[in-house]
PDB file of C-alpha atoms in Angstrom:
ATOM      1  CA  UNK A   1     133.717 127.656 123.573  1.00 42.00           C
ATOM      2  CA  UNK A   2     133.193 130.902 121.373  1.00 49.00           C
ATOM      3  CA  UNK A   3     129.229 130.844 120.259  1.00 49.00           C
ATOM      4  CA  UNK A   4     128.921 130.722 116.738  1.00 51.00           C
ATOM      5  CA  UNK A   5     127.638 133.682 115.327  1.00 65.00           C
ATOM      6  CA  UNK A   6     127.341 135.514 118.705  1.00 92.00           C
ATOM      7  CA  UNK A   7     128.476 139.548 119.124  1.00 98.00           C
ATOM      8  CA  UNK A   8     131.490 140.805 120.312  1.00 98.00           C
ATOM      9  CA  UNK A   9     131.152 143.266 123.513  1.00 98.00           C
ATOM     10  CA  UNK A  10     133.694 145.358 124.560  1.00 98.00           C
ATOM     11  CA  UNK A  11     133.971 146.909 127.721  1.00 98.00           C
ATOM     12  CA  UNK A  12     136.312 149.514 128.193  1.00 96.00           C
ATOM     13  CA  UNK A  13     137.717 153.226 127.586  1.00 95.00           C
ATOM     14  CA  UNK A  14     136.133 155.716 125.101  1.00 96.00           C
ATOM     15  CA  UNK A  15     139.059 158.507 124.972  1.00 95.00           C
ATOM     16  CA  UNK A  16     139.314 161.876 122.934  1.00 96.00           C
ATOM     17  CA  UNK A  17     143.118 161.497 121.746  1.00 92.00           C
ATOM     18  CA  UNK A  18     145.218 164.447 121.071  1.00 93.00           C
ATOM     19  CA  UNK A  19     148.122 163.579 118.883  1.00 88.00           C
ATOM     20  CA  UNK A  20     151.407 165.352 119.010  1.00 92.00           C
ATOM     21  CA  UNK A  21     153.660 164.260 116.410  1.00 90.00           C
ATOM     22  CA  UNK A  22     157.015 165.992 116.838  1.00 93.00           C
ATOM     23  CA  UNK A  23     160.447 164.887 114.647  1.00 89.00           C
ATOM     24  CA  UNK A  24     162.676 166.788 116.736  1.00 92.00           C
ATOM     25  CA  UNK A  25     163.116 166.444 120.432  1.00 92.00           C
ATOM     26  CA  UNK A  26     160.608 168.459 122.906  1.00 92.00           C
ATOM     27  CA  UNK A  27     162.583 171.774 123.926  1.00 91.00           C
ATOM     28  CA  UNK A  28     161.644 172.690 127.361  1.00 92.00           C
ATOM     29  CA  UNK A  29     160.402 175.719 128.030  1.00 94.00           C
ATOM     30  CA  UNK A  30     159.957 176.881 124.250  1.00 95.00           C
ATOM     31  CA  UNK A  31     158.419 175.819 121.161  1.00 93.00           C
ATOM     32  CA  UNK A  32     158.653 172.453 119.427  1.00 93.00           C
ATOM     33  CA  UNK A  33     156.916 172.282 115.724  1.00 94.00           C
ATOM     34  CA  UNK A  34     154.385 169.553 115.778  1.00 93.00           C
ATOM     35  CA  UNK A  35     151.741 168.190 113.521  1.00 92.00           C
ATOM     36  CA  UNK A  36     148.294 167.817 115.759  1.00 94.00           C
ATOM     37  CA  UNK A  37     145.351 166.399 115.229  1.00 92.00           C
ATOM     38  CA  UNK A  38     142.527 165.595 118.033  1.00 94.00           C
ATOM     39  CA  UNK A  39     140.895 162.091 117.292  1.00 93.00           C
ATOM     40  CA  UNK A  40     138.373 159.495 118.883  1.00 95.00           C
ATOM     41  CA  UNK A  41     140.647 156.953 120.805  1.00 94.00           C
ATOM     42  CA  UNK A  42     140.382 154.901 123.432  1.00 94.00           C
ATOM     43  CA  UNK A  43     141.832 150.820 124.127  1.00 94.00           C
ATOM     44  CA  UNK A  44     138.428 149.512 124.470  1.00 96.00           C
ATOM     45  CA  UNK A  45     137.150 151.717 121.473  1.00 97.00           C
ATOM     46  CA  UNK A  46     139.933 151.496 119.075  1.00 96.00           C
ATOM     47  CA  UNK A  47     139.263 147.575 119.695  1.00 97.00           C
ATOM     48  CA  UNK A  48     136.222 147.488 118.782  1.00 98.00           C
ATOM     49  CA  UNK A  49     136.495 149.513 115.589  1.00 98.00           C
ATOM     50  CA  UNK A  50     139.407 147.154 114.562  1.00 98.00           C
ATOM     51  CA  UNK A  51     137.198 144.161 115.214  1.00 98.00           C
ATOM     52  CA  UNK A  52     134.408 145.430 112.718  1.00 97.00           C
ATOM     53  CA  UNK A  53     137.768 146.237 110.386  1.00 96.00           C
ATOM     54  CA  UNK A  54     138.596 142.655 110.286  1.00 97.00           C
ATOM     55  CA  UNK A  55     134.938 141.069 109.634  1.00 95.00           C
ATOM     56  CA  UNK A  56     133.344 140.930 113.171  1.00 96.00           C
ATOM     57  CA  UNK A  57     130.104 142.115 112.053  1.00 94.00           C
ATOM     58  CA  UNK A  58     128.593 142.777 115.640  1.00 97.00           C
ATOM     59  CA  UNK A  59     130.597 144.732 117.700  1.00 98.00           C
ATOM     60  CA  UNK A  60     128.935 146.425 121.083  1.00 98.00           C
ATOM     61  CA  UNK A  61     131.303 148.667 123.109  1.00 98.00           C
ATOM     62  CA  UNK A  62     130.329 149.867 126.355  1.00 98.00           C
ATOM     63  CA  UNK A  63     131.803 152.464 128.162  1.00 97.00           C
ATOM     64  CA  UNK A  64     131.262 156.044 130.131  1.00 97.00           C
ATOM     65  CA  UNK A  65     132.188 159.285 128.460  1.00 97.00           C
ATOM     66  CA  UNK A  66     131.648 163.232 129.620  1.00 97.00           C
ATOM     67  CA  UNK A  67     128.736 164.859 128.118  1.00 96.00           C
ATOM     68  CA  UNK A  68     130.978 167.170 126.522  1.00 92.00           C
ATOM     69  CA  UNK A  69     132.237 164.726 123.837  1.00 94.00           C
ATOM     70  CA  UNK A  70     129.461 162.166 123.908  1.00 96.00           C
ATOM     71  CA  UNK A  71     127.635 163.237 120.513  1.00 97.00           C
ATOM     72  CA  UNK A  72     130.983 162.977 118.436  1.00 97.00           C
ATOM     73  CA  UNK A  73     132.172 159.750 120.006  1.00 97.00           C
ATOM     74  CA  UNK A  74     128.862 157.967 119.486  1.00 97.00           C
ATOM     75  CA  UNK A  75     128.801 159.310 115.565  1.00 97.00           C
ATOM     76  CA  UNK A  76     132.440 158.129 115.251  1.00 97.00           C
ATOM     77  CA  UNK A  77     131.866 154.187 116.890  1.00 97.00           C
ATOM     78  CA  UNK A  78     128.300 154.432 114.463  1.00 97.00           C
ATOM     79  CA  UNK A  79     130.855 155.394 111.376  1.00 96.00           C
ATOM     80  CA  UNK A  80     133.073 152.807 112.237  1.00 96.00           C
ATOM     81  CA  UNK A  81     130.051 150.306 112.574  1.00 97.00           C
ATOM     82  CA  UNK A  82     130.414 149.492 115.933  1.00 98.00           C
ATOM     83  CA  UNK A  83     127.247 149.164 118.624  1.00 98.00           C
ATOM     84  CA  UNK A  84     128.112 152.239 121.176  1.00 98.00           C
ATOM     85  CA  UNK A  85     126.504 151.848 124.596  1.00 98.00           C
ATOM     86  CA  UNK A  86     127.358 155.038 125.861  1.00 97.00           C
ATOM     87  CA  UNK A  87     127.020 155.887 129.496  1.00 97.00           C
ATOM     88  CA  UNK A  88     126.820 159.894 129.614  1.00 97.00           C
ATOM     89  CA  UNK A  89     128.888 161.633 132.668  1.00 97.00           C
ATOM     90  CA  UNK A  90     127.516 165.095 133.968  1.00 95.00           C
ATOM     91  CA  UNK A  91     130.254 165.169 136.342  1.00 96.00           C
ATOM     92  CA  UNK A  92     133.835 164.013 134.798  1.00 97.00           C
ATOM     93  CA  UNK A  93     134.839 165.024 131.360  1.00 96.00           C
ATOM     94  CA  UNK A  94     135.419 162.730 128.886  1.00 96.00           C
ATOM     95  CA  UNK A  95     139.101 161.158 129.114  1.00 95.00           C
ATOM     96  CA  UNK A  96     141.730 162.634 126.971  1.00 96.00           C
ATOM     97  CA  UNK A  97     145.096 161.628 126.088  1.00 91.00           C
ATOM     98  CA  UNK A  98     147.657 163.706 124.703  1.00 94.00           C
ATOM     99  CA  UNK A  99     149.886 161.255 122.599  1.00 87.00           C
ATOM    100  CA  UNK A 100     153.590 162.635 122.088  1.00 92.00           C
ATOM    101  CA  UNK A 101     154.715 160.829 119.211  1.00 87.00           C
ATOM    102  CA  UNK A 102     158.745 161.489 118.222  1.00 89.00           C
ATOM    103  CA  UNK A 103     160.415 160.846 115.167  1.00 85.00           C
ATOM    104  CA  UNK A 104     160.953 157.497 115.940  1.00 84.00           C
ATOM    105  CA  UNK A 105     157.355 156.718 116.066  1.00 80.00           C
ATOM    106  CA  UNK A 106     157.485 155.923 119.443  1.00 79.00           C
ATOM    107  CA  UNK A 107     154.356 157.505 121.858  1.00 79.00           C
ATOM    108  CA  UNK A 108     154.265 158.898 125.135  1.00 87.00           C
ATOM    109  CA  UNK A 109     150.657 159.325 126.779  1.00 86.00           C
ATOM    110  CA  UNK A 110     149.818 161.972 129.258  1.00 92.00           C
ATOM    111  CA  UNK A 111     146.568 160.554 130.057  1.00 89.00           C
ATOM    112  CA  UNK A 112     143.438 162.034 132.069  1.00 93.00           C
ATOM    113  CA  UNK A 113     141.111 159.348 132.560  1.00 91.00           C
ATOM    114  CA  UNK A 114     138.105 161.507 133.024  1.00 94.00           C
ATOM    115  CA  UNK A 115     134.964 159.083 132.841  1.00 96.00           C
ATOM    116  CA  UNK A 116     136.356 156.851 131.887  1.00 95.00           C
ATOM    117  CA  UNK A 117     137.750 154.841 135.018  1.00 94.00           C
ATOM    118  CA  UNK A 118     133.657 156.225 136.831  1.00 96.00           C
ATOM    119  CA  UNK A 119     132.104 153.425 134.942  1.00 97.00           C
ATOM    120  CA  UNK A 120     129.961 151.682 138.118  1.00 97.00           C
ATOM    121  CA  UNK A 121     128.401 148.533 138.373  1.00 97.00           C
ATOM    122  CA  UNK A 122     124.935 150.330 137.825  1.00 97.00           C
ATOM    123  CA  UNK A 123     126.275 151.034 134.453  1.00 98.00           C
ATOM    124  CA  UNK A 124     126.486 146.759 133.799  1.00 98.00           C
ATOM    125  CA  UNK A 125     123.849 144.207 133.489  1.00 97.00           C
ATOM    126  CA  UNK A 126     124.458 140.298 132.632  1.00 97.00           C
ATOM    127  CA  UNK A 127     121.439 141.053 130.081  1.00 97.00           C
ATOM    128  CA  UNK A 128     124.483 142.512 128.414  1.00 98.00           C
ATOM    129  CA  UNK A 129     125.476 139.229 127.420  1.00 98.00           C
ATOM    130  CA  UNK A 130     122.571 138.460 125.847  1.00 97.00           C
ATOM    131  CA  UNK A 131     124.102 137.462 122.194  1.00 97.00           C
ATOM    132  CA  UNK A 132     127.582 137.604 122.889  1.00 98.00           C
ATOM    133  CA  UNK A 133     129.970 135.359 121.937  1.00 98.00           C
ATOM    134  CA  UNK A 134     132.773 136.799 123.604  1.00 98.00           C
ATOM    135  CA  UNK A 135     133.581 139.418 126.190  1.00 98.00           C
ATOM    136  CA  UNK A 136     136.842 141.631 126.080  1.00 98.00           C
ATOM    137  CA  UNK A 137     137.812 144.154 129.151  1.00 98.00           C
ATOM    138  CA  UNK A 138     140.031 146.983 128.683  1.00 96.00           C
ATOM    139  CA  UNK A 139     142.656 146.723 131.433  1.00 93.00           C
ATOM    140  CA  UNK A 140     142.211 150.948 131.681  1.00 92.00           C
ATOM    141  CA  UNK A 141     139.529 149.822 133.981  1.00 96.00           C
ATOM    142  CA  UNK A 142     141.528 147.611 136.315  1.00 95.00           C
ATOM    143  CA  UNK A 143     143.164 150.954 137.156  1.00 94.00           C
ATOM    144  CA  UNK A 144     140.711 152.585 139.398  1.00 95.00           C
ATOM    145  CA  UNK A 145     137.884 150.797 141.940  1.00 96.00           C
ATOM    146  CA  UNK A 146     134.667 151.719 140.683  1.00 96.00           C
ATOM    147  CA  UNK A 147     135.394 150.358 137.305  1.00 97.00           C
ATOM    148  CA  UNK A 148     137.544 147.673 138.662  1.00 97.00           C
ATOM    149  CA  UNK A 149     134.282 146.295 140.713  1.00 97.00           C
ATOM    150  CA  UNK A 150     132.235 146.701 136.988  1.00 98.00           C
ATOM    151  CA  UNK A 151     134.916 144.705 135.277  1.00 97.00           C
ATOM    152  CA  UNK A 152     135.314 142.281 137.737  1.00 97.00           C
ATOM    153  CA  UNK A 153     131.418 141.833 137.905  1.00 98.00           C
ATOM    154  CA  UNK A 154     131.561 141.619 133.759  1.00 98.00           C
ATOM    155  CA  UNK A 155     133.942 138.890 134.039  1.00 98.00           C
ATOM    156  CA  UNK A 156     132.200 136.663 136.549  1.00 98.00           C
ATOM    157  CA  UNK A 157     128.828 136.790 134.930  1.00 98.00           C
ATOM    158  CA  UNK A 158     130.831 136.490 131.494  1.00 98.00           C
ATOM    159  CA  UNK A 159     132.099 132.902 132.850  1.00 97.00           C
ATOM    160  CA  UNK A 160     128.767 132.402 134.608  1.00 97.00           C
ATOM    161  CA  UNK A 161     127.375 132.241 130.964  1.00 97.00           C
ATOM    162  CA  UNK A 162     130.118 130.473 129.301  1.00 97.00           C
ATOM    163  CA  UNK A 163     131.218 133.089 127.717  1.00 98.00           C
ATOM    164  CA  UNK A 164     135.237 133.618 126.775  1.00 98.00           C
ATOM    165  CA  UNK A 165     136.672 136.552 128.212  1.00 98.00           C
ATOM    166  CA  UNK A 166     140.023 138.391 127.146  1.00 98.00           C
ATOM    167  CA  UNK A 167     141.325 140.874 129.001  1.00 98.00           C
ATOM    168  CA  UNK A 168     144.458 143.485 127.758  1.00 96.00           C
ATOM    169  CA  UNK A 169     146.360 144.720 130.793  1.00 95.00           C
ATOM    170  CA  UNK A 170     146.840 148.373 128.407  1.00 87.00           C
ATOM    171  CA  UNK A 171     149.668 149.874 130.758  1.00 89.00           C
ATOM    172  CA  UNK A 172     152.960 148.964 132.271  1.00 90.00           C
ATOM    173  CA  UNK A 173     152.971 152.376 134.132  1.00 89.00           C
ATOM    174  CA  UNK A 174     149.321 151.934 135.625  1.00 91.00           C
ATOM    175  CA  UNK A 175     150.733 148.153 136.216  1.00 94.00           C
ATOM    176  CA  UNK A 176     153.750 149.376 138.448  1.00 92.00           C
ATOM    177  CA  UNK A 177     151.389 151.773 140.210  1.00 93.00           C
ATOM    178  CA  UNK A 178     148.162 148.935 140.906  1.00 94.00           C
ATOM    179  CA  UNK A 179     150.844 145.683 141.227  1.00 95.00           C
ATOM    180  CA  UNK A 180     150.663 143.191 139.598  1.00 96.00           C
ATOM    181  CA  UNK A 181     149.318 140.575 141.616  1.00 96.00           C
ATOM    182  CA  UNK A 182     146.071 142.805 142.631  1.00 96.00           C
ATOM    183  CA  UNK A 183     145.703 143.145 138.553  1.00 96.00           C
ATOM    184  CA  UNK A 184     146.181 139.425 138.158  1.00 97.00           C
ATOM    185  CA  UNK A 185     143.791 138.561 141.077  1.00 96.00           C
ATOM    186  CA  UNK A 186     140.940 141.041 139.424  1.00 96.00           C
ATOM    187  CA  UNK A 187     141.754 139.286 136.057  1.00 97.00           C
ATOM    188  CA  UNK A 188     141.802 135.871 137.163  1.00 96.00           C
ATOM    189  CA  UNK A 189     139.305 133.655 135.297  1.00 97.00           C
ATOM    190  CA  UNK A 190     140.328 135.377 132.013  1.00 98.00           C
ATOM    191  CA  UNK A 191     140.547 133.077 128.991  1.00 98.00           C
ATOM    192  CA  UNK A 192     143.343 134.857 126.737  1.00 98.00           C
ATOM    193  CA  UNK A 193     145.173 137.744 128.393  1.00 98.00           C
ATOM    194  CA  UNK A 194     146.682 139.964 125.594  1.00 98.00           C
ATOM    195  CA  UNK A 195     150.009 142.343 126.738  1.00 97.00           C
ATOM    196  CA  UNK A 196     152.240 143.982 125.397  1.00 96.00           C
ATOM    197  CA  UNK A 197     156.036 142.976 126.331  1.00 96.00           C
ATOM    198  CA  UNK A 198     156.549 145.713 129.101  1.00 96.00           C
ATOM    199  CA  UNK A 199     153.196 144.745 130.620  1.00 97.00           C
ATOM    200  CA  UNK A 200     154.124 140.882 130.689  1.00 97.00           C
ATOM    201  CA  UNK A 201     157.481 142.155 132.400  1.00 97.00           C
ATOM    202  CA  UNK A 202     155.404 144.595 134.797  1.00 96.00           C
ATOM    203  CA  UNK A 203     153.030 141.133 135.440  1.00 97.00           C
ATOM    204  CA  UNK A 204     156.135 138.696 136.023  1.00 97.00           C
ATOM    205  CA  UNK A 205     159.076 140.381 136.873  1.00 95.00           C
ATOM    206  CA  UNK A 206     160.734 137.794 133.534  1.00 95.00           C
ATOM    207  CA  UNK A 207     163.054 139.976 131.565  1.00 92.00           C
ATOM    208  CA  UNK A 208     162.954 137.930 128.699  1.00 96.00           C
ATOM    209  CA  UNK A 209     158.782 137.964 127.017  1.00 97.00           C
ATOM    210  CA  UNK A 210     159.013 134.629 126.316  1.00 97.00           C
ATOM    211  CA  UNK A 211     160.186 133.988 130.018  1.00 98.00           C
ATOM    212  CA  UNK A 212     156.877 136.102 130.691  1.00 98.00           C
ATOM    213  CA  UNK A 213     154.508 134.742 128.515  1.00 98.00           C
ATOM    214  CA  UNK A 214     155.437 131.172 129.634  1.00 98.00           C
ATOM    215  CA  UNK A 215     154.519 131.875 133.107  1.00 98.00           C
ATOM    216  CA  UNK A 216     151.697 134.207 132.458  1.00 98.00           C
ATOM    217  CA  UNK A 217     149.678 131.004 130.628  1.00 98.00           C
ATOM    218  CA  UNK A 218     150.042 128.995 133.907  1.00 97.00           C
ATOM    219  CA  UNK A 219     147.659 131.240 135.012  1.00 97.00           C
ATOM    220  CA  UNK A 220     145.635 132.197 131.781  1.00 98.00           C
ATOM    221  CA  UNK A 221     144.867 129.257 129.307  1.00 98.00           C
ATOM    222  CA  UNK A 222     145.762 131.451 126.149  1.00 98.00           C
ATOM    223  CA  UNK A 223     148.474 134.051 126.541  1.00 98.00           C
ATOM    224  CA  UNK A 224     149.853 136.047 123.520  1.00 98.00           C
ATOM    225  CA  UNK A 225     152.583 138.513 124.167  1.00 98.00           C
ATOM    226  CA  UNK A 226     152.837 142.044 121.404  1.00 97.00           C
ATOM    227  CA  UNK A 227     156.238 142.655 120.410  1.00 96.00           C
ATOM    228  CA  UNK A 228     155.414 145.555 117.961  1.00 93.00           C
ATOM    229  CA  UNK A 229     157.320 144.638 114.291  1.00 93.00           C
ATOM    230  CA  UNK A 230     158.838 141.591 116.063  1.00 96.00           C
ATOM    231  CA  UNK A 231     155.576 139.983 116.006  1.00 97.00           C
ATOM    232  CA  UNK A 232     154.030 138.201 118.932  1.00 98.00           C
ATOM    233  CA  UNK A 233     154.348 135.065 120.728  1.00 98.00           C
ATOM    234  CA  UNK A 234     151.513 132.453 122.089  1.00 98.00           C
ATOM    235  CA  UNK A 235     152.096 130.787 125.274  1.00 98.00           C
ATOM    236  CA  UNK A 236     149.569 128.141 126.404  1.00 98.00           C
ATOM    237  CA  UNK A 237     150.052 125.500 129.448  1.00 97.00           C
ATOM    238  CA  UNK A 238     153.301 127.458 130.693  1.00 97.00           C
ATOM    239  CA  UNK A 239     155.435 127.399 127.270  1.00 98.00           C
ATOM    240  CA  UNK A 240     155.708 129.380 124.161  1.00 98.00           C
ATOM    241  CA  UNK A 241     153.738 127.398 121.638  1.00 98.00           C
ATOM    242  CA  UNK A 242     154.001 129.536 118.609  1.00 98.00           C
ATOM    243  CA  UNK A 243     155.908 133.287 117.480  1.00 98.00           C
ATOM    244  CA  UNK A 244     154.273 134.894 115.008  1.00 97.00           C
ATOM    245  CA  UNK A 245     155.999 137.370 112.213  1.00 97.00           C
ATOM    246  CA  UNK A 246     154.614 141.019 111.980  1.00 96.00           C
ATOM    247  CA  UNK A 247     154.723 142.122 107.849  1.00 95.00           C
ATOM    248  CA  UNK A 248     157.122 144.820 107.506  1.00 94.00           C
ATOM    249  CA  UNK A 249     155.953 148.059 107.105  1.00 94.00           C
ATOM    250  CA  UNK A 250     157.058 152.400 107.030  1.00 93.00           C
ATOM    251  CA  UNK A 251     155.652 153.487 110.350  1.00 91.00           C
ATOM    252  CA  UNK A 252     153.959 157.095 110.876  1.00 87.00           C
ATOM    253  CA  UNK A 253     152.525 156.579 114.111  1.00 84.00           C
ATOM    254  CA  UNK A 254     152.188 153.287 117.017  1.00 83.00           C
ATOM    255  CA  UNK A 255     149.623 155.211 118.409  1.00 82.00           C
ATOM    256  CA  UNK A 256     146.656 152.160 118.944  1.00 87.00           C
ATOM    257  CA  UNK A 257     148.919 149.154 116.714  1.00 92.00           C
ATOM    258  CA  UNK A 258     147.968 147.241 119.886  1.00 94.00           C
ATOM    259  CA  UNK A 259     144.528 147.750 119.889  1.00 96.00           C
ATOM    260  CA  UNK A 260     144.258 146.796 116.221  1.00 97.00           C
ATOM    261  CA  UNK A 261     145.865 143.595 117.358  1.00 97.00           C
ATOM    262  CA  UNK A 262     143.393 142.996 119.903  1.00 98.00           C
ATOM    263  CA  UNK A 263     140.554 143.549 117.863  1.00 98.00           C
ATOM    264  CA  UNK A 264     141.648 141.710 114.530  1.00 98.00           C
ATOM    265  CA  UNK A 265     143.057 138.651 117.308  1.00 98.00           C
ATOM    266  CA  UNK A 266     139.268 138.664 118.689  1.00 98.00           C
ATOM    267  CA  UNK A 267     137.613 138.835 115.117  1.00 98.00           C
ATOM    268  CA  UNK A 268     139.426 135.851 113.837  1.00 98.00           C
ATOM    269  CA  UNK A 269     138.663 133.699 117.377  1.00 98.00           C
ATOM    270  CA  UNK A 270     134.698 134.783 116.558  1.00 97.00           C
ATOM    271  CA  UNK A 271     135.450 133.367 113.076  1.00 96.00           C
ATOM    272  CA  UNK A 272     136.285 130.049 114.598  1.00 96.00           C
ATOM    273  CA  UNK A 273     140.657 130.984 114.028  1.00 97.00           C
ATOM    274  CA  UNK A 274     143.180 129.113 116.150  1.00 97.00           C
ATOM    275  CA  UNK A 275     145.523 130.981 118.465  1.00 97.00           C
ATOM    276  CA  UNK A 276     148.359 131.237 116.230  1.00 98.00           C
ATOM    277  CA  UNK A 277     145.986 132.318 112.831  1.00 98.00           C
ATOM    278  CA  UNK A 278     144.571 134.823 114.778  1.00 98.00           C
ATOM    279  CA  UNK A 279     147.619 136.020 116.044  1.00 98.00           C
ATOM    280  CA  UNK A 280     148.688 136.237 112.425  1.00 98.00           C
ATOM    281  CA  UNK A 281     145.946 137.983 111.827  1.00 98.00           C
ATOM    282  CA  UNK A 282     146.036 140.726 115.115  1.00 98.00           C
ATOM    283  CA  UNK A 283     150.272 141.112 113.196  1.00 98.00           C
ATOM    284  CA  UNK A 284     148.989 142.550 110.116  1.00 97.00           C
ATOM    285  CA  UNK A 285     146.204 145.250 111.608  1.00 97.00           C
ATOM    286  CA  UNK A 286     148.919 146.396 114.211  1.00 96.00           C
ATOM    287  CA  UNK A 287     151.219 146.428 110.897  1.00 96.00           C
ATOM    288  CA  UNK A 288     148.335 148.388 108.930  1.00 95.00           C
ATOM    289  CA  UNK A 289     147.710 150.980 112.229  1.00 95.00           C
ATOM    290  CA  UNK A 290     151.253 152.120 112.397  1.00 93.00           C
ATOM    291  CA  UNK A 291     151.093 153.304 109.130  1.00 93.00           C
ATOM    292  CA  UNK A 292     148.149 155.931 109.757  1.00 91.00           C
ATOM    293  CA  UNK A 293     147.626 158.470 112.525  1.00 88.00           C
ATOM    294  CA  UNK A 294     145.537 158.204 115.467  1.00 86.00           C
ATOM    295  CA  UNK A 295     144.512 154.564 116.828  1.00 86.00           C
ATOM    296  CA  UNK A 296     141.286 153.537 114.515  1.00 91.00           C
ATOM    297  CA  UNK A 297     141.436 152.315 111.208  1.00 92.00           C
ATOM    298  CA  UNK A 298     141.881 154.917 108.461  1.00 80.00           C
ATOM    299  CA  UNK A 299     138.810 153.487 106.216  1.00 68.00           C
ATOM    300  CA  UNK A 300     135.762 151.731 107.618  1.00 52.00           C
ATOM    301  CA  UNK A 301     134.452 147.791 108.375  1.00 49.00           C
ATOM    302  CA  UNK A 302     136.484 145.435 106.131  1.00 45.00           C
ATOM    303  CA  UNK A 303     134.065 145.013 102.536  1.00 37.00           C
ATOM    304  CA  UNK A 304     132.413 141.357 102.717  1.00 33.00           C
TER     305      UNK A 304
END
């Protein structure tokens, strides 16, 4: 059970994002016009920031940046009225991903992980927990050891305390590269696993996503698939329970619309929604991020 009135802490990636939006195709070897801006990004960040968007009004993110960019990222989470717990990183640069977006609004990451993926179990305590009423992990940090271990040791002392956990898998490359079944063994005690429709394919080897989901909630008790402006679908107790209609909207950029759905989804489970309300309500932020650049919200924390 969510605790009333209890914080949401993320745990995850804090990522300088350099976005590349190009409406002709790249031409190798020359030049390709592009409009470019560098952001604050991140899964675990952009989360978080969408959660205080939608109403959550504590929101703590941990995660480890580079020295180099720790200032600006902790003055952008403060803007966005989010909690940073910032581990700084002498050694590893802050991650950065350069986000190739065509004229289709489709993205391609090159991503550098940085310091991200170095966040160590030293960096977690369960005092952490202290006021949190539920836990989300990146799955950027499923992707490496060290921060495997620290979100693996989240997670346990997370159910230890009887507090929800929801985990986003974040990549169906990383996923081919890990496997699947070493992600799902990190991830297992997860409450409400959150993919996208590639990463539920990467997790099941099910074409269809509501193949995927289905068998994905035999092994999570809440499982809700992204389809981008399809909508999403809920699985729970190894069937499709519930698909849920995105609003139509002109996109600019899908840069982050999952990570607005994640964090509005999480808001509206603090606020005591259902799975298929706060579905609803995860469909209309990643409606309202495609329709900005970059992966936070465009204004600040939701008024009232």
């Amino acid at each position: 059970m969510t605790r009333a009135g209890g914080a949401l802490l993320v745990v995850g990636d804090v990522v300088t994002d350099v976005v590349a939006r190009h409406r002709s195709p790249l031409a190798r070897a020359t030049d390709t016009a592009a409009e470019i801006r560098t952001l604050p990004g991140g899964a675990g960040a952009n989360a978080a920031c969408w959660a205080v968007r939608s109403g959550t009004n504590e929101v703590r993110l941990l995660g480890r940046v580079g020295t180099d960019a720790a200032d600006w990222h902790e003055r952008a989470l403060r803007r966005a009225g989010v909690r940073p717990l910032l581990v700084p990183d002498a050694d590893a640069a802050t991650a950065t991903v350069i986000a190739l977006v065509d004229g289709s609004t489709e993205r391609t990451f090159l991503t550098d992980s940085g310091a991200a993926l170095r966040l160590s179990p030293a960096d977690w305590s369960a005092g952490l927990l202290d006021g949190v009423a539920r836990l989300h992990l990146s799955g950027y940090l499923f992707f490496a050891a060290t921060s495997r271990e620290t979100a693996c040791r989240a997670l346990r002392d997370a159910r230890d305390a009887g507090v929800p956990v929801s985990v986003d898998p974040a990549s169906a490359g990383f996923l081919a590269e890990l496997g699947a079944d070493r992600f799902l063994a990190a991830a297992e005690g997860a409450e409400t696993l959150l993919p996208n429709a590639d990463e539920a394919r990467a997790l099941t080897g099910r074409g269809e996503p509501e193949s995927a989901a289905a068998e994905l909630s035999r092994r999570f008790p809440l499982v809700v698939v992204t389809l981008g402006a399809s909508g999403a679908l809920v699985a729970e107790g190894g069937a499709v329970t519930a698909r849920v209609t995105a609003p139509p909207v002109r996109p600019v950029d899908s840069t982050g619309a999952g990570d607005a759905f994640t964090g509005a989804f999480l808001a509206a489970r603090l606020a005591g929604a259902g799975s298929v309300r706060a579905a609803g309500a995860g469909c209309r932020a990643g409606a309202e991020a495609v329709t900005v650049v970059g992966g936070r919200p465009a204004d600040g924390p939701a008024d009232g």
